[in-house]
Coordinates of C-alpha atoms and ligand atoms in Angstrom, one line a residue:
M1 CA 26.9 30.9 -17.9
S2 CA 29.0 28.0 -16.5
E3 CA 32.6 28.8 -17.3
V4 CA 33.6 25.5 -18.9
N5 CA 31.2 23.6 -21.0
S6 CA 31.9 20.1 -19.7
A7 CA 28.7 18.5 -20.7
L8 CA 29.0 15.1 -22.2
W9 CA 27.3 16.4 -25.4
A10 CA 29.5 19.6 -25.6
G11 CA 30.6 18.8 -29.1
R12 CA 27.5 20.1 -30.8
F13 CA 27.3 23.2 -28.5
S14 CA 29.3 26.3 -28.5
E15 CA 28.0 27.6 -25.2
A16 CA 27.3 26.0 -21.8
I17 CA 23.9 25.8 -20.3
A18 CA 22.8 28.8 -18.3
D19 CA 23.1 28.3 -14.5
I20 CA 19.4 29.0 -14.1
A21 CA 18.5 26.4 -16.7
H22 CA 20.9 23.9 -15.1
R23 CA 19.4 24.4 -11.6
F24 CA 15.9 24.2 -13.1
S25 CA 16.5 20.9 -14.8
S26 CA 18.9 19.0 -12.5
S27 CA 17.4 15.9 -11.0
I28 CA 20.4 14.6 -9.1
A29 CA 18.9 15.5 -5.7
L30 CA 16.1 13.0 -6.4
D31 CA 17.5 10.4 -8.8
G32 CA 20.8 10.1 -6.9
K33 CA 18.9 7.6 -4.9
L34 CA 18.9 5.2 -7.9
W35 CA 22.7 4.9 -7.9
R36 CA 22.8 1.2 -7.0
E37 CA 20.4 0.4 -9.9
D38 CA 22.3 2.7 -12.3
I39 CA 25.6 1.0 -11.6
R40 CA 24.1 -2.5 -11.7
G41 CA 22.6 -1.7 -15.0
S42 CA 25.8 -0.3 -16.4
I43 CA 27.8 -3.3 -15.2
A44 CA 25.4 -5.6 -17.1
H45 CA 25.6 -3.4 -20.2
A46 CA 29.4 -3.2 -20.1
R47 CA 29.7 -7.0 -19.6
M48 CA 27.4 -7.6 -22.6
L49 CA 29.4 -5.1 -24.7
G50 CA 32.5 -7.1 -23.9
K51 CA 30.9 -10.5 -24.5
T52 CA 29.4 -9.5 -27.8
G53 CA 32.8 -8.1 -29.0
I54 CA 31.4 -4.6 -29.4
I55 CA 34.2 -3.5 -27.1
A56 CA 37.3 -5.5 -26.0
I57 CA 36.9 -7.8 -23.0
E58 CA 39.8 -5.9 -21.2
E59 CA 37.9 -2.6 -21.8
S60 CA 34.7 -4.2 -20.4
D61 CA 36.6 -5.5 -17.4
Q62 CA 38.2 -2.1 -16.8
I63 CA 34.8 -0.4 -17.0
I64 CA 33.2 -2.9 -14.6
A65 CA 36.1 -2.5 -12.1
G66 CA 35.7 1.3 -12.4
L67 CA 31.9 1.1 -11.7
E68 CA 32.5 -1.2 -8.8
A69 CA 34.9 1.3 -7.3
I70 CA 32.4 4.1 -7.8
A71 CA 29.8 2.0 -5.9
Q72 CA 32.3 1.6 -3.1
D73 CA 33.1 5.3 -3.0
I74 CA 29.4 6.2 -2.9
E75 CA 28.8 3.7 -0.1
T76 CA 31.7 5.1 2.0
G77 CA 31.0 8.7 1.2
A78 CA 34.2 9.2 -0.7
F79 CA 32.1 10.3 -3.7
V80 CA 29.2 12.6 -3.0
F81 CA 26.7 13.9 -5.6
D82 CA 26.5 17.6 -5.8
A83 CA 24.2 20.2 -7.4
S84 CA 26.5 20.8 -10.3
M85 CA 25.6 17.4 -11.7
E86 CA 22.5 17.0 -14.0
D87 CA 21.4 13.5 -13.1
V88 CA 22.6 10.2 -11.6
H89 CA 23.4 8.7 -15.0
L90 CA 25.7 11.6 -16.1
A91 CA 27.3 11.9 -12.7
I92 CA 28.3 8.3 -12.6
E93 CA 29.5 8.2 -16.2
K94 CA 31.6 11.4 -15.7
R95 CA 33.1 10.0 -12.6
L96 CA 34.0 6.8 -14.4
T97 CA 35.8 8.7 -17.2
Q98 CA 37.6 10.8 -14.6
Q99 CA 38.7 7.6 -12.8
I100 CA 39.6 5.2 -15.7
G101 CA 40.2 7.6 -18.5
S102 CA 38.8 7.7 -22.0
V103 CA 37.8 4.0 -22.0
G104 CA 35.0 5.0 -19.7
G105 CA 33.5 6.7 -22.7
K106 CA 32.8 3.3 -24.3
L107 CA 30.3 2.4 -21.7
H108 CA 27.5 4.3 -23.3
T109 CA 27.8 2.5 -26.6
G110 CA 24.4 1.4 -27.9
R111 CA 22.7 2.9 -24.9
S112 CA 20.8 6.1 -24.1
R113 CA 19.7 7.7 -20.8
N114 CA 16.2 7.0 -22.0
D115 CA 16.5 3.3 -21.7
Q116 CA 18.9 3.7 -18.8
V117 CA 16.4 5.7 -16.6
A118 CA 13.5 3.3 -17.4
L119 CA 15.8 0.4 -16.4
D120 CA 16.9 2.0 -13.2
E121 CA 13.3 2.6 -12.2
R122 CA 12.3 -1.0 -13.0
L123 CA 15.2 -2.4 -11.0
Y124 CA 14.3 -0.1 -8.1
L125 CA 10.7 -1.3 -8.2
K126 CA 11.7 -4.9 -8.4
R127 CA 13.3 -4.3 -4.9
A128 CA 10.7 -1.9 -3.5
I129 CA 7.5 -3.9 -4.4
P130 CA 8.4 -7.1 -2.5
E131 CA 9.3 -4.8 0.5
L132 CA 5.9 -3.3 0.3
T133 CA 4.3 -6.7 0.1
G134 CA 6.2 -7.7 3.2
K135 CA 4.8 -4.7 5.0
V136 CA 1.3 -5.5 3.9
S137 CA 1.8 -8.9 5.4
E138 CA 2.9 -7.4 8.7
V139 CA -0.3 -5.5 9.0
M140 CA -2.2 -8.7 8.2
N141 CA -0.2 -10.5 10.9
S142 CA -1.1 -7.8 13.5
L143 CA -4.8 -8.0 12.5
L144 CA -4.8 -11.8 12.8
A145 CA -3.1 -11.7 16.2
V146 CA -5.9 -9.4 17.5
A147 CA -8.6 -11.5 15.8
E148 CA -7.2 -14.7 17.4
K149 CA -7.3 -13.2 20.8
H150 CA -10.8 -11.9 20.2
I151 CA -12.5 -14.7 18.3
E152 CA -15.7 -14.5 20.4
T153 CA -15.6 -10.8 21.2
I154 CA -18.9 -9.2 20.0
L155 CA -19.3 -5.6 19.1
P156 CA -22.0 -3.6 17.4
G157 CA -21.7 -3.7 13.6
Y158 CA -22.5 -0.5 11.8
T159 CA -24.0 0.6 8.6
H160 CA -24.3 4.3 8.0
L161 CA -22.4 4.5 11.3
Q162 CA -25.6 3.5 13.0
R163 CA -25.7 0.4 15.1
A164 CA -27.0 -2.4 12.9
Q165 CA -26.3 -6.0 14.0
P166 CA -24.0 -7.8 16.4
V167 CA -20.8 -9.1 14.8
L168 CA -17.6 -10.7 16.0
L169 CA -14.6 -8.3 16.4
S170 CA -12.5 -11.0 14.7
H171 CA -14.9 -11.0 11.7
H172 CA -14.6 -7.2 11.5
L173 CA -10.8 -7.3 11.5
L174 CA -10.7 -10.2 9.0
A175 CA -12.6 -7.9 6.6
Y176 CA -9.4 -5.8 6.5
V177 CA -7.3 -8.9 6.2
E178 CA -9.2 -9.7 3.0
M179 CA -8.7 -6.2 1.7
F180 CA -4.9 -6.3 2.4
G181 CA -4.8 -9.8 0.8
R182 CA -6.1 -8.2 -2.4
D183 CA -3.6 -5.4 -2.0
S184 CA -0.9 -8.0 -2.0
E185 CA -2.2 -9.6 -5.1
R186 CA -2.3 -6.2 -6.8
L187 CA 1.3 -5.5 -5.9
N188 CA 2.4 -8.9 -7.2
D189 CA 0.4 -8.5 -10.3
C190 CA 2.1 -5.1 -10.9
L191 CA 5.5 -6.7 -10.3
R192 CA 4.9 -9.0 -13.2
R193 CA 4.7 -6.1 -15.6
V194 CA 7.6 -4.2 -14.0
D195 CA 9.7 -7.3 -14.5
R196 CA 10.5 -6.6 -18.2
S197 CA 13.8 -5.1 -19.4
P198 CA 13.8 -1.9 -21.4
L199 CA 17.6 -2.0 -21.8
G200 CA 18.7 -2.0 -25.4
A201 CA 15.9 0.2 -26.6
A202 CA 18.6 2.9 -26.7
A203 CA 17.1 6.4 -27.4
F204 CA 13.9 4.8 -28.7
A205 CA 14.6 3.2 -32.1
G206 CA 17.0 0.5 -31.0
T207 CA 20.6 0.5 -32.1
S208 CA 22.8 -0.7 -35.0
Y209 CA 25.4 -2.2 -32.6
P210 CA 25.0 -6.0 -32.3
I211 CA 24.0 -5.7 -28.6
S212 CA 22.2 -8.6 -26.9
R213 CA 19.1 -7.5 -25.0
E214 CA 18.6 -11.0 -23.8
M215 CA 22.0 -11.1 -22.2
T216 CA 21.5 -8.0 -20.1
S217 CA 18.0 -9.0 -19.2
I218 CA 19.2 -12.4 -17.9
E219 CA 22.0 -10.8 -15.9
L220 CA 19.6 -8.3 -14.4
E221 CA 17.2 -11.2 -13.6
F222 CA 14.3 -9.8 -15.6
A223 CA 11.5 -12.3 -16.7
S224 CA 11.6 -11.0 -20.2
V225 CA 12.5 -8.2 -22.6
L226 CA 10.1 -5.4 -23.6
A227 CA 9.1 -6.1 -27.2
N228 CA 8.9 -2.6 -28.6
S229 CA 11.8 -0.1 -28.3
I230 CA 9.5 3.0 -28.5
D231 CA 7.2 1.6 -25.8
A232 CA 10.2 0.6 -23.6
V233 CA 11.3 4.2 -23.2
S234 CA 8.0 6.0 -23.5
D235 CA 5.7 4.6 -20.9
R236 CA 5.5 4.9 -17.2
D237 CA 2.3 2.8 -16.8
Y238 CA 4.1 0.4 -14.5
L239 CA 4.7 3.2 -12.1
I240 CA 1.2 4.5 -12.4
E241 CA 0.0 1.0 -11.7
L242 CA 2.1 0.7 -8.6
V243 CA 1.1 4.1 -7.2
S244 CA -2.6 3.2 -7.8
A245 CA -2.0 0.0 -5.8
C246 CA -0.4 2.2 -3.1
S247 CA -3.4 4.5 -3.2
I248 CA -5.8 1.6 -2.6
I249 CA -3.6 0.4 0.3
M250 CA -3.7 3.9 1.8
M251 CA -7.4 4.0 1.3
H252 CA -7.8 0.8 3.3
L253 CA -5.4 2.0 5.9
S254 CA -7.3 5.2 6.3
R255 CA -10.6 3.4 7.0
M256 CA -8.9 1.4 9.7
A257 CA -7.2 4.5 11.1
E258 CA -10.5 6.3 11.1
E259 CA -12.2 3.4 13.1
L260 CA -9.3 3.4 15.6
V261 CA -9.7 7.1 16.1
I262 CA -13.5 6.9 16.7
W263 CA -13.2 3.7 18.7
S264 CA -10.7 5.4 21.0
T265 CA -13.1 8.2 21.9
K266 CA -14.8 8.2 25.3
E267 CA -18.1 8.0 23.4
F268 CA -17.1 4.6 21.9
G269 CA -14.5 3.4 24.4
Y270 CA -13.8 0.3 22.4
V271 CA -10.0 0.7 22.3
T272 CA -7.1 2.2 24.2
M273 CA -3.8 3.0 22.4
S274 CA -0.7 2.7 24.5
D275 CA 1.4 5.7 25.5
A276 CA 4.0 4.6 22.9
V277 CA 1.7 5.6 20.1
T278 CA -0.3 8.6 21.5
T279 CA 0.6 12.1 22.3
G280 CA -0.5 14.6 25.0
S281 CA -1.6 18.2 24.6
S282 CA 0.5 21.2 25.5
I283 CA -2.5 22.8 27.1
M284 CA -5.1 20.2 28.2
P285 CA -3.5 17.8 30.7
Q286 CA -6.2 15.1 30.3
K287 CA -5.7 14.6 26.5
K288 CA -4.3 11.5 24.9
N289 CA -4.4 11.9 21.2
P290 CA -4.4 9.2 18.5
D291 CA -1.9 11.0 16.3
M292 CA -0.4 8.0 14.7
A293 CA -3.8 6.9 13.4
E294 CA -4.6 10.4 12.3
L295 CA -1.3 10.7 10.5
I296 CA -1.9 7.5 8.6
R297 CA -5.3 8.9 7.6
G298 CA -3.6 12.2 6.7
K299 CA -0.9 10.8 4.5
V300 CA -3.4 9.3 2.1
G301 CA -3.6 12.7 0.4
R302 CA 0.1 12.6 -0.5
V303 CA -0.2 9.2 -2.1
Y304 CA -3.3 10.1 -4.1
G305 CA -1.5 13.3 -5.0
S306 CA 1.4 11.3 -6.4
L307 CA -1.0 9.2 -8.5
I308 CA -2.7 12.3 -10.0
N309 CA 0.8 13.8 -10.5
L310 CA 1.9 10.9 -12.6
L311 CA -1.3 10.5 -14.5
T312 CA -1.2 14.2 -15.4
T313 CA 2.5 14.2 -16.3
M314 CA 2.0 11.4 -18.7
K315 CA -1.3 12.7 -20.2
A316 CA -1.1 13.5 -23.9
L317 CA 2.7 13.2 -24.1
P318 CA 3.7 12.4 -27.6
L319 CA 6.0 9.3 -28.1
A320 CA 8.7 8.7 -27.4
Y321 CA 10.8 10.1 -24.4
N322 CA 10.0 13.6 -23.2
R323 CA 11.8 15.4 -20.5
D324 CA 8.5 15.9 -18.6
M325 CA 9.0 12.3 -17.6
Q326 CA 11.9 13.2 -15.3
E327 CA 9.2 14.5 -12.9
D328 CA 8.2 10.9 -12.1
K329 CA 10.9 10.5 -9.5
Q330 CA 9.4 12.6 -6.7
P331 CA 5.9 10.9 -6.8
M332 CA 7.5 7.4 -7.2
F333 CA 9.8 7.7 -4.1
D334 CA 7.2 9.6 -2.1
A335 CA 4.4 7.2 -2.7
I336 CA 6.5 4.1 -1.9
E337 CA 8.0 5.6 1.2
T338 CA 4.7 7.0 2.5
T339 CA 2.9 3.8 1.9
G340 CA 5.6 1.7 3.4
G341 CA 5.9 3.9 6.5
S342 CA 2.1 3.9 7.0
L343 CA 2.0 0.1 6.8
E344 CA 4.8 -0.2 9.3
M345 CA 3.1 2.2 11.6
M346 CA -0.3 0.5 11.4
A347 CA 1.3 -2.9 12.1
F348 CA 2.9 -1.4 15.2
L349 CA -0.2 0.6 16.2
L350 CA -2.4 -2.6 16.3
R351 CA 0.1 -4.3 18.6
E352 CA -0.1 -1.2 20.9
T353 CA -3.9 -1.2 21.0
T354 CA -6.1 -2.8 23.6
F355 CA -9.5 -3.9 22.5
H356 CA -12.1 -3.7 25.3
S357 CA -14.4 -6.7 24.9
A358 CA -16.6 -6.0 28.0
R359 CA -17.4 -2.5 26.8
M360 CA -18.2 -3.7 23.3
L361 CA -20.5 -6.5 24.6
S362 CA -22.4 -4.2 26.9
E363 CA -23.0 -1.8 24.1
V364 CA -24.5 -4.7 22.1
Q365 CA -26.6 -6.0 24.9
N366 CA -28.0 -2.8 26.1
D367 CA -29.4 -1.8 22.7
L368 CA -31.6 -2.7 19.8
L369 CA -29.1 -4.6 17.7
T370 CA -31.0 -7.9 17.6
A371 CA -34.2 -6.4 16.1
T372 CA -33.5 -8.4 12.9
E373 CA -33.6 -11.6 15.1
I374 CA -37.1 -10.7 16.2
A375 CA -38.3 -10.3 12.6
D376 CA -36.6 -13.6 11.6
Y377 CA -38.2 -15.4 14.6
L378 CA -41.6 -14.3 13.5
T379 CA -40.9 -15.2 9.9
R380 CA -39.8 -18.7 10.9
K381 CA -43.2 -19.0 12.6
G382 CA -45.0 -18.3 9.3
V383 CA -45.4 -14.5 9.5
P384 CA -44.6 -12.9 6.1
F385 CA -41.2 -11.0 6.4
R386 CA -42.7 -7.6 5.6
E387 CA -45.3 -8.0 8.3
A388 CA -42.7 -9.3 10.8
H389 CA -40.6 -6.3 10.0
G390 CA -43.6 -4.0 10.8
I391 CA -44.3 -5.8 14.1
T392 CA -40.7 -5.6 15.1
G393 CA -40.6 -1.9 14.2
S394 CA -43.4 -1.3 16.6
I395 CA -41.6 -3.2 19.3
V396 CA -38.4 -1.2 18.7
A397 CA -40.5 2.0 19.0
Y398 CA -41.8 0.7 22.3
A399 CA -38.2 -0.1 23.5
V400 CA -37.1 3.4 22.5
D401 CA -40.1 5.0 24.3
H402 CA -39.4 3.0 27.4
N403 CA -35.6 3.3 27.2
L404 CA -35.3 -0.5 27.3
P405 CA -32.9 -2.8 25.5
L406 CA -34.9 -5.4 23.5
I407 CA -33.8 -8.2 25.8
S408 CA -35.6 -6.4 28.8
I409 CA -39.1 -6.2 27.2
P410 CA -41.4 -8.5 29.1
L411 CA -43.0 -11.4 27.3
D412 CA -46.6 -10.2 27.8
V413 CA -45.6 -6.9 26.1
L414 CA -44.1 -8.9 23.1
Q415 CA -47.2 -11.0 23.0
S416 CA -49.4 -7.9 22.8
Y417 CA -47.7 -7.4 19.4
S418 CA -47.9 -11.0 18.3
L419 CA -49.0 -14.2 19.9
Q420 CA -46.3 -16.0 18.1
F421 CA -43.8 -14.9 20.8
K422 CA -42.8 -17.6 23.3
E423 CA -40.2 -17.7 26.0
D424 CA -37.6 -18.9 23.6
I425 CA -37.4 -15.5 21.9
Y426 CA -35.0 -14.4 24.6
G427 CA -32.5 -17.0 23.5
Y428 CA -32.5 -15.3 20.1
L429 CA -32.0 -11.9 21.5
N430 CA -28.7 -13.0 23.0
P431 CA -26.0 -11.5 20.8
M432 CA -23.9 -14.7 20.8
T433 CA -26.9 -16.6 19.6
S434 CA -27.4 -14.0 16.9
V435 CA -23.9 -14.5 15.5
R436 CA -24.1 -18.2 15.8
E437 CA -27.3 -18.2 13.9
K438 CA -25.6 -16.8 10.9
T439 CA -24.7 -19.9 8.9
T440 CA -24.0 -18.6 5.4
V441 CA -20.5 -18.8 3.9
G442 CA -18.3 -15.9 4.9
S443 CA -20.7 -14.8 7.7
T444 CA -19.8 -13.8 11.3
N445 CA -20.4 -17.2 12.7
P446 CA -17.5 -18.1 15.1
D447 CA -16.8 -21.4 13.5
M448 CA -16.6 -19.8 10.1
V449 CA -14.3 -17.1 11.5
R450 CA -12.0 -19.8 13.0
K451 CA -11.7 -21.4 9.5
A452 CA -10.9 -18.0 7.9
I453 CA -8.2 -17.4 10.5
A454 CA -6.7 -20.9 9.9
R455 CA -6.8 -20.3 6.1
W456 CA -4.9 -17.0 6.5
N457 CA -2.4 -18.4 8.9
V458 CA -1.5 -21.0 6.3
K459 CA -1.4 -18.4 3.5
L460 CA 0.9 -16.1 5.5
G461 CA 2.9 -18.9 6.9
R462 CA 2.2 -17.7 10.4
M463 CA 3.7 -19.8 13.2
K464 CA 1.1 -21.2 15.5
Ligands
LIG501 N1 17.1 12.5 -15.9 C1 16.4 12.0 -17.0 C2 15.0 11.5 -16.5 O1 14.9 11.2 -15.4 C3 17.1 11.0 -17.7 C4 16.8 10.8 -19.1 C5 17.2 12.0 -19.8 N2 17.1 11.8 -21.3 C6 17.2 12.9 -22.1 N3 17.2 12.6 -23.3 N4 17.4 14.1 -21.7 O2 14.1 11.3 -17.3

């Protein structure tokens, strides 16, 4: 047992907590990170206690000065959290009383660690979410920079990872820009629900002190006050929402990472990543490995894990606060840091990647990707689409048998399948014609892609 029972609730207890129980339950190693938010919340609470006359103004001033000094001491390293402390809230409150004496004990009037921890988390997220959104924009900027450089670069588009139709590289990359655009929306949407103050819910029932929840909410720049005191301390849905938004971001990043990995293989040869973002092998001198892309792909599991962690922790918990909820810190910090780090890495990786347009084009030209164009050509000449599809299938079989790209099949051979074929068919088999022929909204047509880039440049405030 600890020798002295110095817990802030020692009054009701005759014995101190067992060392093993203390070690098991201490969260200071993780929630110590929330000290800025904890002190900011406490200062707002103390000021409100003074203004409402619950404590004297001088007492409130003394507490605020004490808290500011603690912030300074943490900043400079003069006050360091250690394992003997239970959590960040108790560590700071105890330090306050040690520094300014018993008046420090008035800070916790009308407040509980239950509303305090929910407040700290929400304040932390109000800072972390815009940072994440900024990093999402960085990836979008990198994508747009490549797209602008490669507006007319054509590559094989795939479905089932089988070559399907020619598309513009810019169009392919803009598909990711759209995805990250929605990720940004999701983060901002989540922020609206984070931006509500739980402070003043106290343990869960509210308090009989005439506190002003409005006052603290305004000082802490919340958009509003959470309406129900039980809800305010009981739920972590805002966190689950954020980590699901992070999971979706990671899922998008993993798809891009996967494409960069396969595109960097000799088999594809579409991209080369610079030495700054690749590693060698300790045994095979020729190797250049796309580790950064692989790690982005690999870190997805951690973020999904955090989401399942939080969902499982919260499942079937009775109202109101339960200590289980302390376990939310690790997945919260880890998901935010892993997602932020992966976004930063992806933005950098794209800048360090060269896209080989000549190789992409030759892969499109020397293959069968414009088969759909042949079917459409016949259809325009009155052949029913199903029949045209059948004729084209036979032509493709011929091309495969003779190991020829479609563009190299002689006209008389084409005409042996249908007399509708004329010399102009070769124009349609040109991949650039194929992409230009796509005229529907949102298609791979270069003019359409230019408009999409312009729209995103305006949206992201990119300098041109
Ligand atoms: N460290 C706790 C947590 O993170 C703070 C709230 C503790 N409340 C309590 N009644 N024990 O959840």
